[in-house]
Amino acid sequence: MLKLAVLVSGGGTNLQAILDSIADGRITNARIVTVISNNKNAYALERARRAGIPAQCICPGDCGSRERFYDALLEALESSGADLVVLAGCMVVMPEKIVKKYENRMINIHPALIPSFCGKDYYGLRVHEAVLGRGVKVTGATVHFVDQGTDTGPIILQKAVGVRPGDTPETLQRRVMEEAEWVIMPQAIDLIANGKIKVENGLVTER
Ligand code: GAR
């Protein structure tokens, strides 16, 4: 059984999709051992507690320095015994030592079709603002392994979502979540939990 540590920062709808998928069998062979937030007000923490999953906040502000925050995060991940770290709406850029420790064992959901609208300045609603600002007709979401870059790791799954006339960043964000994120995040976890994919030369292939 693959042990998951889910890292969150906000509403936690992707966490909820994972919880629901484990409950209804769309994800098999996996369970969540811990939920960690960098933000004490994240509703995701409440979702975890309601599901009876150990949840904790590790806030940069309480740690004294960025280095100590990263150390506390790494310690919490290690002591959870997690096999896979899932960044489910986690707005913390992972430092080298955590990325190295979880090489090919950490995944992230990004709300666009990488390599479009990704990288340092693209997160949350900003992504959808940029998509509408550029006038693209198709966007979507991507699940990828995390490497040393921002949104540059091996791509596991992508799903396209059409942009509609009259979309606002908020309506587009919601549709990308419903039609893409909440579908491909659970699928990616299920593929990993059941040993169906491997990473070779920076690319994800089926086993
Ligand atoms: C999601 O749209 C996720 O793709 C995005 O933040 C949102 C979190 O929502 N992540 C990023 O932008 C990471 N670069 P949630 O807390 O409801 O799952």
mmCIF file with all atom_site columns, C-alpha atoms and ligand atoms in Angstrom:
data_model
loop_
_atom_site.group_PDB
_atom_site.id
_atom_site.type_symbol
_atom_site.label_atom_id
_atom_site.label_alt_id
_atom_site.label_comp_id
_atom_site.label_asym_id
_atom_site.label_entity_id
_atom_site.label_seq_id
_atom_site.pdbx_PDB_ins_code
_atom_site.Cartn_x
_atom_site.Cartn_y
_atom_site.Cartn_z
_atom_site.occupancy
_atom_site.B_iso_or_equiv
_atom_site.pdbx_formal_charge
_atom_site.auth_seq_id
_atom_site.auth_comp_id
_atom_site.auth_asym_id
_atom_site.auth_atom_id
_atom_site.pdbx_PDB_model_num
ATOM   1   C CA . MET A 1 1   ? 0.000   0.000  0.000   1.00 0.00 ? 1   MET A CA 1
ATOM   2   C CA . LEU A 1 2   ? 1.571   3.305  -1.153  1.00 0.00 ? 2   LEU A CA 1
ATOM   3   C CA . LYS A 1 3   ? 1.737   5.865  1.648   1.00 0.00 ? 3   LYS A CA 1
ATOM   4   C CA . LEU A 1 4   ? 0.892   9.405  0.541   1.00 0.00 ? 4   LEU A CA 1
ATOM   5   C CA . ALA A 1 5   ? 1.847   12.707 2.167   1.00 0.00 ? 5   ALA A CA 1
ATOM   6   C CA . VAL A 1 6   ? -0.353  15.443 0.703   1.00 0.00 ? 6   VAL A CA 1
ATOM   7   C CA . LEU A 1 7   ? 0.945   19.015 0.849   1.00 0.00 ? 7   LEU A CA 1
ATOM   8   C CA . VAL A 1 8   ? -1.614  21.804 0.578   1.00 0.00 ? 8   VAL A CA 1
ATOM   9   C CA . SER A 1 9   ? -1.910  25.587 0.950   1.00 0.00 ? 9   SER A CA 1
ATOM   10  C CA . GLY A 1 10  ? -5.556  26.512 0.409   1.00 0.00 ? 10  GLY A CA 1
ATOM   11  C CA . GLY A 1 11  ? -9.016  25.173 -0.267  1.00 0.00 ? 11  GLY A CA 1
ATOM   12  C CA . GLY A 1 12  ? -7.973  21.580 -0.735  1.00 0.00 ? 12  GLY A CA 1
ATOM   13  C CA . THR A 1 13  ? -10.351 20.566 -3.518  1.00 0.00 ? 13  THR A CA 1
ATOM   14  C CA . ASN A 1 14  ? -7.615  18.398 -5.040  1.00 0.00 ? 14  ASN A CA 1
ATOM   15  C CA . LEU A 1 15  ? -7.088  16.787 -1.630  1.00 0.00 ? 15  LEU A CA 1
ATOM   16  C CA . GLN A 1 16  ? -10.844 16.149 -1.556  1.00 0.00 ? 16  GLN A CA 1
ATOM   17  C CA . ALA A 1 17  ? -10.697 14.535 -5.003  1.00 0.00 ? 17  ALA A CA 1
ATOM   18  C CA . ILE A 1 18  ? -7.956  12.213 -3.727  1.00 0.00 ? 18  ILE A CA 1
ATOM   19  C CA . LEU A 1 19  ? -9.926  11.361 -0.569  1.00 0.00 ? 19  LEU A CA 1
ATOM   20  C CA . ASP A 1 20  ? -13.082 10.658 -2.610  1.00 0.00 ? 20  ASP A CA 1
ATOM   21  C CA . SER A 1 21  ? -11.160 8.563  -5.139  1.00 0.00 ? 21  SER A CA 1
ATOM   22  C CA . ILE A 1 22  ? -9.618  6.406  -2.420  1.00 0.00 ? 22  ILE A CA 1
ATOM   23  C CA . ALA A 1 23  ? -13.070 5.985  -0.862  1.00 0.00 ? 23  ALA A CA 1
ATOM   24  C CA . ASP A 1 24  ? -14.774 4.948  -4.105  1.00 0.00 ? 24  ASP A CA 1
ATOM   25  C CA . GLY A 1 25  ? -11.976 2.800  -5.533  1.00 0.00 ? 25  GLY A CA 1
ATOM   26  C CA . ARG A 1 26  ? -10.731 5.034  -8.357  1.00 0.00 ? 26  ARG A CA 1
ATOM   27  C CA . ILE A 1 27  ? -7.416  5.008  -6.483  1.00 0.00 ? 27  ILE A CA 1
ATOM   28  C CA . THR A 1 28  ? -6.348  1.588  -5.242  1.00 0.00 ? 28  THR A CA 1
ATOM   29  C CA . ASN A 1 29  ? -3.293  0.511  -3.270  1.00 0.00 ? 29  ASN A CA 1
ATOM   30  C CA . ALA A 1 30  ? -2.764  3.909  -1.636  1.00 0.00 ? 30  ALA A CA 1
ATOM   31  C CA . ARG A 1 31  ? -3.661  5.702  1.570   1.00 0.00 ? 31  ARG A CA 1
ATOM   32  C CA . ILE A 1 32  ? -2.960  9.172  2.906   1.00 0.00 ? 32  ILE A CA 1
ATOM   33  C CA . VAL A 1 33  ? -0.746  9.121  6.006   1.00 0.00 ? 33  VAL A CA 1
ATOM   34  C CA . THR A 1 34  ? -0.454  12.870 6.532   1.00 0.00 ? 34  THR A CA 1
ATOM   35  C CA . VAL A 1 35  ? -1.664  16.234 5.244   1.00 0.00 ? 35  VAL A CA 1
ATOM   36  C CA . ILE A 1 36  ? 0.674   19.177 5.735   1.00 0.00 ? 36  ILE A CA 1
ATOM   37  C CA . SER A 1 37  ? -0.139  22.844 5.111   1.00 0.00 ? 37  SER A CA 1
ATOM   38  C CA . ASN A 1 38  ? 2.133   25.879 5.152   1.00 0.00 ? 38  ASN A CA 1
ATOM   39  C CA . ASN A 1 39  ? -0.943  28.006 5.895   1.00 0.00 ? 39  ASN A CA 1
ATOM   40  C CA . LYS A 1 40  ? -2.842  27.577 9.147   1.00 0.00 ? 40  LYS A CA 1
ATOM   41  C CA . ASN A 1 41  ? -6.074  28.918 7.641   1.00 0.00 ? 41  ASN A CA 1
ATOM   42  C CA . ALA A 1 42  ? -6.132  26.425 4.784   1.00 0.00 ? 42  ALA A CA 1
ATOM   43  C CA . TYR A 1 43  ? -9.552  24.780 4.545   1.00 0.00 ? 43  TYR A CA 1
ATOM   44  C CA . ALA A 1 44  ? -7.693  21.699 3.320   1.00 0.00 ? 44  ALA A CA 1
ATOM   45  C CA . LEU A 1 45  ? -6.675  21.050 6.962   1.00 0.00 ? 45  LEU A CA 1
ATOM   46  C CA . GLU A 1 46  ? -10.338 20.871 7.932   1.00 0.00 ? 46  GLU A CA 1
ATOM   47  C CA . ARG A 1 47  ? -11.059 18.449 5.081   1.00 0.00 ? 47  ARG A CA 1
ATOM   48  C CA . ALA A 1 48  ? -8.245  16.183 6.328   1.00 0.00 ? 48  ALA A CA 1
ATOM   49  C CA . ARG A 1 49  ? -9.446  16.267 9.915   1.00 0.00 ? 49  ARG A CA 1
ATOM   50  C CA . ARG A 1 50  ? -12.995 15.447 8.834   1.00 0.00 ? 50  ARG A CA 1
ATOM   51  C CA . ALA A 1 51  ? -11.637 12.430 6.985   1.00 0.00 ? 51  ALA A CA 1
ATOM   52  C CA . GLY A 1 52  ? -9.761  11.341 10.108  1.00 0.00 ? 52  GLY A CA 1
ATOM   53  C CA . ILE A 1 53  ? -6.333  11.934 8.602   1.00 0.00 ? 53  ILE A CA 1
ATOM   54  C CA . PRO A 1 54  ? -3.477  13.407 10.669  1.00 0.00 ? 54  PRO A CA 1
ATOM   55  C CA . ALA A 1 55  ? -3.098  17.019 9.562   1.00 0.00 ? 55  ALA A CA 1
ATOM   56  C CA . GLN A 1 56  ? -0.592  19.618 10.615  1.00 0.00 ? 56  GLN A CA 1
ATOM   57  C CA . CYS A 1 57  ? 0.488   23.113 9.753   1.00 0.00 ? 57  CYS A CA 1
ATOM   58  C CA . ILE A 1 58  ? 4.154   23.906 9.315   1.00 0.00 ? 58  ILE A CA 1
ATOM   59  C CA . CYS A 1 59  ? 4.283   27.666 8.832   1.00 0.00 ? 59  CYS A CA 1
ATOM   60  C CA . PRO A 1 60  ? 7.387   29.485 7.595   1.00 0.00 ? 60  PRO A CA 1
ATOM   61  C CA . GLY A 1 61  ? 6.559   32.308 10.032  1.00 0.00 ? 61  GLY A CA 1
ATOM   62  C CA . ASP A 1 62  ? 6.792   29.983 13.053  1.00 0.00 ? 62  ASP A CA 1
ATOM   63  C CA . CYS A 1 63  ? 10.115  28.446 12.055  1.00 0.00 ? 63  CYS A CA 1
ATOM   64  C CA . GLY A 1 64  ? 12.449  31.433 12.367  1.00 0.00 ? 64  GLY A CA 1
ATOM   65  C CA . SER A 1 65  ? 14.060  31.071 8.941   1.00 0.00 ? 65  SER A CA 1
ATOM   66  C CA . ARG A 1 66  ? 13.363  29.580 5.534   1.00 0.00 ? 66  ARG A CA 1
ATOM   67  C CA . GLU A 1 67  ? 16.048  26.943 6.134   1.00 0.00 ? 67  GLU A CA 1
ATOM   68  C CA . ARG A 1 68  ? 14.398  25.830 9.383   1.00 0.00 ? 68  ARG A CA 1
ATOM   69  C CA . PHE A 1 69  ? 11.014  25.720 7.664   1.00 0.00 ? 69  PHE A CA 1
ATOM   70  C CA . TYR A 1 70  ? 12.423  23.381 4.999   1.00 0.00 ? 70  TYR A CA 1
ATOM   71  C CA . ASP A 1 71  ? 14.088  21.247 7.699   1.00 0.00 ? 71  ASP A CA 1
ATOM   72  C CA . ALA A 1 72  ? 10.804  20.963 9.608   1.00 0.00 ? 72  ALA A CA 1
ATOM   73  C CA . LEU A 1 73  ? 8.976   20.029 6.422   1.00 0.00 ? 73  LEU A CA 1
ATOM   74  C CA . LEU A 1 74  ? 11.536  17.366 5.510   1.00 0.00 ? 74  LEU A CA 1
ATOM   75  C CA . GLU A 1 75  ? 11.463  15.970 9.032   1.00 0.00 ? 75  GLU A CA 1
ATOM   76  C CA . ALA A 1 76  ? 7.650   15.745 8.962   1.00 0.00 ? 76  ALA A CA 1
ATOM   77  C CA . LEU A 1 77  ? 7.729   14.000 5.580   1.00 0.00 ? 77  LEU A CA 1
ATOM   78  C CA . GLU A 1 78  ? 10.369  11.526 6.728   1.00 0.00 ? 78  GLU A CA 1
ATOM   79  C CA . SER A 1 79  ? 8.632   10.729 9.996   1.00 0.00 ? 79  SER A CA 1
ATOM   80  C CA . SER A 1 80  ? 5.331   10.133 8.164   1.00 0.00 ? 80  SER A CA 1
ATOM   81  C CA . GLY A 1 81  ? 6.999   7.320  6.247   1.00 0.00 ? 81  GLY A CA 1
ATOM   82  C CA . ALA A 1 82  ? 5.473   8.600  2.998   1.00 0.00 ? 82  ALA A CA 1
ATOM   83  C CA . ASP A 1 83  ? 6.460   6.844  -0.231  1.00 0.00 ? 83  ASP A CA 1
ATOM   84  C CA . LEU A 1 84  ? 4.957   9.551  -2.457  1.00 0.00 ? 84  LEU A CA 1
ATOM   85  C CA . VAL A 1 85  ? 4.656   13.284 -1.774  1.00 0.00 ? 85  VAL A CA 1
ATOM   86  C CA . VAL A 1 86  ? 1.670   14.870 -3.501  1.00 0.00 ? 86  VAL A CA 1
ATOM   87  C CA . LEU A 1 87  ? 1.681   18.647 -4.006  1.00 0.00 ? 87  LEU A CA 1
ATOM   88  C CA . ALA A 1 88  ? -2.059  19.295 -4.219  1.00 0.00 ? 88  ALA A CA 1
ATOM   89  C CA . GLY A 1 89  ? -2.341  23.063 -4.512  1.00 0.00 ? 89  GLY A CA 1
ATOM   90  C CA . CYS A 1 90  ? 0.861   23.537 -2.507  1.00 0.00 ? 90  CYS A CA 1
ATOM   91  C CA . MET A 1 91  ? 2.327   26.998 -3.111  1.00 0.00 ? 91  MET A CA 1
ATOM   92  C CA . VAL A 1 92  ? 5.735   26.266 -1.560  1.00 0.00 ? 92  VAL A CA 1
ATOM   93  C CA . VAL A 1 93  ? 8.604   25.954 -4.038  1.00 0.00 ? 93  VAL A CA 1
ATOM   94  C CA . MET A 1 94  ? 10.437  22.854 -2.850  1.00 0.00 ? 94  MET A CA 1
ATOM   95  C CA . PRO A 1 95  ? 14.126  23.267 -2.001  1.00 0.00 ? 95  PRO A CA 1
ATOM   96  C CA . GLU A 1 96  ? 16.821  21.091 -3.557  1.00 0.00 ? 96  GLU A CA 1
ATOM   97  C CA . LYS A 1 97  ? 17.246  18.843 -0.524  1.00 0.00 ? 97  LYS A CA 1
ATOM   98  C CA . ILE A 1 98  ? 13.565  17.832 -0.473  1.00 0.00 ? 98  ILE A CA 1
ATOM   99  C CA . VAL A 1 99  ? 13.406  17.396 -4.252  1.00 0.00 ? 99  VAL A CA 1
ATOM   100 C CA . LYS A 1 100 ? 16.532  15.169 -4.147  1.00 0.00 ? 100 LYS A CA 1
ATOM   101 C CA . LYS A 1 101 ? 15.215  13.077 -1.289  1.00 0.00 ? 101 LYS A CA 1
ATOM   102 C CA . TYR A 1 102 ? 11.941  12.450 -3.161  1.00 0.00 ? 102 TYR A CA 1
ATOM   103 C CA . GLU A 1 103 ? 13.273  12.197 -6.718  1.00 0.00 ? 103 GLU A CA 1
ATOM   104 C CA . ASN A 1 104 ? 10.574  10.564 -8.884  1.00 0.00 ? 104 ASN A CA 1
ATOM   105 C CA . ARG A 1 105 ? 8.505   10.241 -5.690  1.00 0.00 ? 105 ARG A CA 1
ATOM   106 C CA . MET A 1 106 ? 6.974   13.733 -5.614  1.00 0.00 ? 106 MET A CA 1
ATOM   107 C CA . ILE A 1 107 ? 4.184   14.895 -7.936  1.00 0.00 ? 107 ILE A CA 1
ATOM   108 C CA . ASN A 1 108 ? 2.500   18.250 -8.537  1.00 0.00 ? 108 ASN A CA 1
ATOM   109 C CA . ILE A 1 109 ? -0.724  19.402 -10.181 1.00 0.00 ? 109 ILE A CA 1
ATOM   110 C CA . HIS A 1 110 ? -0.418  22.507 -12.369 1.00 0.00 ? 110 HIS A CA 1
ATOM   111 C CA . PRO A 1 111 ? -3.537  24.268 -13.727 1.00 0.00 ? 111 PRO A CA 1
ATOM   112 C CA . ALA A 1 112 ? -2.379  24.609 -17.354 1.00 0.00 ? 112 ALA A CA 1
ATOM   113 C CA . LEU A 1 113 ? -0.979  22.516 -20.182 1.00 0.00 ? 113 LEU A CA 1
ATOM   114 C CA . ILE A 1 114 ? 2.773   22.560 -19.468 1.00 0.00 ? 114 ILE A CA 1
ATOM   115 C CA . PRO A 1 115 ? 4.960   23.956 -21.055 1.00 0.00 ? 115 PRO A CA 1
ATOM   116 C CA . SER A 1 116 ? 2.417   26.757 -21.501 1.00 0.00 ? 116 SER A CA 1
ATOM   117 C CA . PHE A 1 117 ? 1.654   29.143 -18.648 1.00 0.00 ? 117 PHE A CA 1
ATOM   118 C CA . CYS A 1 118 ? 4.000   27.556 -16.118 1.00 0.00 ? 118 CYS A CA 1
ATOM   119 C CA . GLY A 1 119 ? 7.104   28.479 -14.149 1.00 0.00 ? 119 GLY A CA 1
ATOM   120 C CA . LYS A 1 120 ? 7.885   30.867 -11.335 1.00 0.00 ? 120 LYS A CA 1
ATOM   121 C CA . ASP A 1 121 ? 5.130   33.454 -11.765 1.00 0.00 ? 121 ASP A CA 1
ATOM   122 C CA . TYR A 1 122 ? 2.333   31.101 -12.724 1.00 0.00 ? 122 TYR A CA 1
ATOM   123 C CA . TYR A 1 123 ? 0.243   29.706 -9.891  1.00 0.00 ? 123 TYR A CA 1
ATOM   124 C CA . GLY A 1 124 ? -3.399  29.677 -8.831  1.00 0.00 ? 124 GLY A CA 1
ATOM   125 C CA . LEU A 1 125 ? -5.671  32.254 -10.432 1.00 0.00 ? 125 LEU A CA 1
ATOM   126 C CA . ARG A 1 126 ? -2.745  34.005 -12.138 1.00 0.00 ? 126 ARG A CA 1
ATOM   127 C CA . VAL A 1 127 ? -2.464  31.104 -14.567 1.00 0.00 ? 127 VAL A CA 1
ATOM   128 C CA . HIS A 1 128 ? -6.044  31.521 -15.725 1.00 0.00 ? 128 HIS A CA 1
ATOM   129 C CA . GLU A 1 129 ? -5.665  35.316 -15.975 1.00 0.00 ? 129 GLU A CA 1
ATOM   130 C CA . ALA A 1 130 ? -2.663  34.780 -18.245 1.00 0.00 ? 130 ALA A CA 1
ATOM   131 C CA . VAL A 1 131 ? -4.521  32.193 -20.341 1.00 0.00 ? 131 VAL A CA 1
ATOM   132 C CA . LEU A 1 132 ? -7.426  34.622 -20.914 1.00 0.00 ? 132 LEU A CA 1
ATOM   133 C CA . GLY A 1 133 ? -5.007  37.509 -21.490 1.00 0.00 ? 133 GLY A CA 1
ATOM   134 C CA . ARG A 1 134 ? -3.279  35.578 -24.275 1.00 0.00 ? 134 ARG A CA 1
ATOM   135 C CA . GLY A 1 135 ? -6.540  34.482 -25.857 1.00 0.00 ? 135 GLY A CA 1
ATOM   136 C CA . VAL A 1 136 ? -5.721  30.796 -26.132 1.00 0.00 ? 136 VAL A CA 1
ATOM   137 C CA . LYS A 1 137 ? -8.700  28.594 -26.929 1.00 0.00 ? 137 LYS A CA 1
ATOM   138 C CA . VAL A 1 138 ? -7.587  25.454 -25.086 1.00 0.00 ? 138 VAL A CA 1
ATOM   139 C CA . THR A 1 139 ? -6.060  25.139 -21.639 1.00 0.00 ? 139 THR A CA 1
ATOM   140 C CA . GLY A 1 140 ? -6.127  22.338 -19.074 1.00 0.00 ? 140 GLY A CA 1
ATOM   141 C CA . ALA A 1 141 ? -4.090  20.752 -16.320 1.00 0.00 ? 141 ALA A CA 1
ATOM   142 C CA . THR A 1 142 ? -0.910  18.720 -15.930 1.00 0.00 ? 142 THR A CA 1
ATOM   143 C CA . VAL A 1 143 ? 0.343   16.263 -13.320 1.00 0.00 ? 143 VAL A CA 1
ATOM   144 C CA . HIS A 1 144 ? 4.109   15.914 -13.310 1.00 0.00 ? 144 HIS A CA 1
ATOM   145 C CA . PHE A 1 145 ? 6.985   14.654 -11.195 1.00 0.00 ? 145 PHE A CA 1
ATOM   146 C CA . VAL A 1 146 ? 8.827   17.431 -9.384  1.00 0.00 ? 146 VAL A CA 1
ATOM   147 C CA . ASP A 1 147 ? 12.442  18.116 -10.332 1.00 0.00 ? 147 ASP A CA 1
ATOM   148 C CA . GLN A 1 148 ? 14.793  20.992 -9.495  1.00 0.00 ? 148 GLN A CA 1
ATOM   149 C CA . GLY A 1 149 ? 13.021  23.442 -11.830 1.00 0.00 ? 149 GLY A CA 1
ATOM   150 C CA . THR A 1 150 ? 9.595   25.016 -11.493 1.00 0.00 ? 150 THR A CA 1
ATOM   151 C CA . ASP A 1 151 ? 7.047   22.916 -13.413 1.00 0.00 ? 151 ASP A CA 1
ATOM   152 C CA . THR A 1 152 ? 9.814   21.276 -15.480 1.00 0.00 ? 152 THR A CA 1
ATOM   153 C CA . GLY A 1 153 ? 9.638   17.657 -14.292 1.00 0.00 ? 153 GLY A CA 1
ATOM   154 C CA . PRO A 1 154 ? 8.513   14.587 -16.264 1.00 0.00 ? 154 PRO A CA 1
ATOM   155 C CA . ILE A 1 155 ? 4.861   14.845 -17.325 1.00 0.00 ? 155 ILE A CA 1
ATOM   156 C CA . ILE A 1 156 ? 2.561   12.041 -16.143 1.00 0.00 ? 156 ILE A CA 1
ATOM   157 C CA . LEU A 1 157 ? -0.894  13.098 -17.388 1.00 0.00 ? 157 LEU A CA 1
ATOM   158 C CA . GLN A 1 158 ? -2.526  16.085 -19.074 1.00 0.00 ? 158 GLN A CA 1
ATOM   159 C CA . LYS A 1 159 ? -6.132  16.916 -19.856 1.00 0.00 ? 159 LYS A CA 1
ATOM   160 C CA . ALA A 1 160 ? -7.384  19.716 -22.102 1.00 0.00 ? 160 ALA A CA 1
ATOM   161 C CA . VAL A 1 161 ? -10.252 22.053 -21.281 1.00 0.00 ? 161 VAL A CA 1
ATOM   162 C CA . GLY A 1 162 ? -11.840 24.480 -23.748 1.00 0.00 ? 162 GLY A CA 1
ATOM   163 C CA . VAL A 1 163 ? -11.861 28.203 -23.023 1.00 0.00 ? 163 VAL A CA 1
ATOM   164 C CA . ARG A 1 164 ? -15.358 29.651 -23.527 1.00 0.00 ? 164 ARG A CA 1
ATOM   165 C CA . PRO A 1 165 ? -16.365 33.153 -24.615 1.00 0.00 ? 165 PRO A CA 1
ATOM   166 C CA . GLY A 1 166 ? -17.195 35.163 -21.497 1.00 0.00 ? 166 GLY A CA 1
ATOM   167 C CA . ASP A 1 167 ? -14.968 33.076 -19.212 1.00 0.00 ? 167 ASP A CA 1
ATOM   168 C CA . THR A 1 168 ? -13.524 34.922 -16.217 1.00 0.00 ? 168 THR A CA 1
ATOM   169 C CA . PRO A 1 169 ? -10.399 33.680 -14.416 1.00 0.00 ? 169 PRO A CA 1
ATOM   170 C CA . GLU A 1 170 ? -12.731 32.289 -11.751 1.00 0.00 ? 170 GLU A CA 1
ATOM   171 C CA . THR A 1 171 ? -15.095 30.395 -14.092 1.00 0.00 ? 171 THR A CA 1
ATOM   172 C CA . LEU A 1 172 ? -12.144 29.017 -16.034 1.00 0.00 ? 172 LEU A CA 1
ATOM   173 C CA . GLN A 1 173 ? -10.330 27.956 -12.849 1.00 0.00 ? 173 GLN A CA 1
ATOM   174 C CA . ARG A 1 174 ? -13.417 26.107 -11.653 1.00 0.00 ? 174 ARG A CA 1
ATOM   175 C CA . ARG A 1 175 ? -13.910 24.301 -14.989 1.00 0.00 ? 175 ARG A CA 1
ATOM   176 C CA . VAL A 1 176 ? -10.219 23.328 -15.200 1.00 0.00 ? 176 VAL A CA 1
ATOM   177 C CA . MET A 1 177 ? -10.510 21.882 -11.690 1.00 0.00 ? 177 MET A CA 1
ATOM   178 C CA . GLU A 1 178 ? -13.740 19.991 -12.343 1.00 0.00 ? 178 GLU A CA 1
ATOM   179 C CA . GLU A 1 179 ? -12.924 18.681 -15.815 1.00 0.00 ? 179 GLU A CA 1
ATOM   180 C CA . ALA A 1 180 ? -9.184  18.145 -15.508 1.00 0.00 ? 180 ALA A CA 1
ATOM   181 C CA . GLU A 1 181 ? -7.486  18.462 -12.101 1.00 0.00 ? 181 GLU A CA 1
ATOM   182 C CA . TRP A 1 182 ? -9.874  16.333 -10.065 1.00 0.00 ? 182 TRP A CA 1
ATOM   183 C CA . VAL A 1 183 ? -9.702  13.672 -12.780 1.00 0.00 ? 183 VAL A CA 1
ATOM   184 C CA . ILE A 1 184 ? -6.001  13.403 -13.592 1.00 0.00 ? 184 ILE A CA 1
ATOM   185 C CA . MET A 1 185 ? -4.589  13.838 -10.084 1.00 0.00 ? 185 MET A CA 1
ATOM   186 C CA . PRO A 1 186 ? -6.349  10.703 -8.781  1.00 0.00 ? 186 PRO A CA 1
ATOM   187 C CA . GLN A 1 187 ? -5.519  8.859  -12.036 1.00 0.00 ? 187 GLN A CA 1
ATOM   188 C CA . ALA A 1 188 ? -1.818  9.682  -11.688 1.00 0.00 ? 188 ALA A CA 1
ATOM   189 C CA . ILE A 1 189 ? -1.741  8.473  -8.081  1.00 0.00 ? 189 ILE A CA 1
ATOM   190 C CA . ASP A 1 190 ? -3.499  5.253  -9.083  1.00 0.00 ? 190 ASP A CA 1
ATOM   191 C CA . LEU A 1 191 ? -0.970  4.651  -11.887 1.00 0.00 ? 191 LEU A CA 1
ATOM   192 C CA . ILE A 1 192 ? 1.953   5.124  -9.479  1.00 0.00 ? 192 ILE A CA 1
ATOM   193 C CA . ALA A 1 193 ? 0.356   3.092  -6.668  1.00 0.00 ? 193 ALA A CA 1
ATOM   194 C CA . ASN A 1 194 ? -0.129  0.183  -9.040  1.00 0.00 ? 194 ASN A CA 1
ATOM   195 C CA . GLY A 1 195 ? 3.355   0.321  -10.564 1.00 0.00 ? 195 GLY A CA 1
ATOM   196 C CA . LYS A 1 196 ? 2.055   1.198  -14.047 1.00 0.00 ? 196 LYS A CA 1
ATOM   197 C CA . ILE A 1 197 ? 4.544   3.944  -14.978 1.00 0.00 ? 197 ILE A CA 1
ATOM   198 C CA . LYS A 1 198 ? 8.269   4.558  -14.869 1.00 0.00 ? 198 LYS A CA 1
ATOM   199 C CA . VAL A 1 199 ? 10.581  7.509  -15.501 1.00 0.00 ? 199 VAL A CA 1
ATOM   200 C CA . GLU A 1 200 ? 13.324  7.027  -18.064 1.00 0.00 ? 200 GLU A CA 1
ATOM   201 C CA . ASN A 1 201 ? 15.543  9.767  -19.474 1.00 0.00 ? 201 ASN A CA 1
ATOM   202 C CA . GLY A 1 202 ? 13.260  12.422 -18.031 1.00 0.00 ? 202 GLY A CA 1
ATOM   203 C CA . LEU A 1 203 ? 10.132  10.973 -19.651 1.00 0.00 ? 203 LEU A CA 1
ATOM   204 C CA . VAL A 1 204 ? 7.251   9.021  -18.163 1.00 0.00 ? 204 VAL A CA 1
ATOM   205 C CA . THR A 1 205 ? 6.388   5.775  -19.939 1.00 0.00 ? 205 THR A CA 1
ATOM   206 C CA . GLU A 1 206 ? 4.115   2.837  -19.237 1.00 0.00 ? 206 GLU A CA 1
ATOM   207 C CA . ARG A 1 207 ? 5.663   -0.238 -17.662 1.00 0.00 ? 207 ARG A CA 1
HETATM 208 C C1 . GAR B 2 .   ? -5.332  24.290 -8.060  1.00 0.00 ? 1   GAR B C1 1
HETATM 209 O O1 . GAR B 2 .   ? -5.933  24.883 -9.173  1.00 0.00 ? 1   GAR B O1 1
HETATM 210 C C2 . GAR B 2 .   ? -3.912  23.837 -8.408  1.00 0.00 ? 1   GAR B C2 1
HETATM 211 O O2 . GAR B 2 .   ? -3.789  23.374 -9.708  1.00 0.00 ? 1   GAR B O2 1
HETATM 212 C C3 . GAR B 2 .   ? -3.164  25.123 -8.218  1.00 0.00 ? 1   GAR B C3 1
HETATM 213 O O3 . GAR B 2 .   ? -3.734  25.713 -7.073  1.00 0.00 ? 1   GAR B O3 1
HETATM 214 C C4 . GAR B 2 .   ? -5.096  25.309 -6.955  1.00 0.00 ? 1   GAR B C4 1
HETATM 215 C C5 . GAR B 2 .   ? -5.315  24.734 -5.573  1.00 0.00 ? 1   GAR B C5 1
HETATM 216 O O4 . GAR B 2 .   ? -6.648  24.405 -5.350  1.00 0.00 ? 1   GAR B O4 1
HETATM 217 N N1 . GAR B 2 .   ? -1.754  24.880 -8.078  1.00 0.00 ? 1   GAR B N1 1
HETATM 218 C C6 . GAR B 2 .   ? -0.811  25.674 -8.538  1.00 0.00 ? 1   GAR B C6 1
HETATM 219 O O5 . GAR B 2 .   ? -1.037  26.709 -9.111  1.00 0.00 ? 1   GAR B O5 1
HETATM 220 C C7 . GAR B 2 .   ? 0.616   25.197 -8.286  1.00 0.00 ? 1   GAR B C7 1
HETATM 221 N N2 . GAR B 2 .   ? 1.534   25.921 -9.113  1.00 0.00 ? 1   GAR B N2 1
HETATM 222 P P1 . GAR B 2 .   ? -7.099  23.420 -4.173  1.00 0.00 ? 1   GAR B P1 1
HETATM 223 O O6 . GAR B 2 .   ? -6.429  23.889 -2.889  1.00 0.00 ? 1   GAR B O6 1
HETATM 224 O O7 . GAR B 2 .   ? -8.590  23.602 -4.113  1.00 0.00 ? 1   GAR B O7 1
HETATM 225 O O8 . GAR B 2 .   ? -6.698  22.007 -4.534  1.00 0.00 ? 1   GAR B O8 1
#
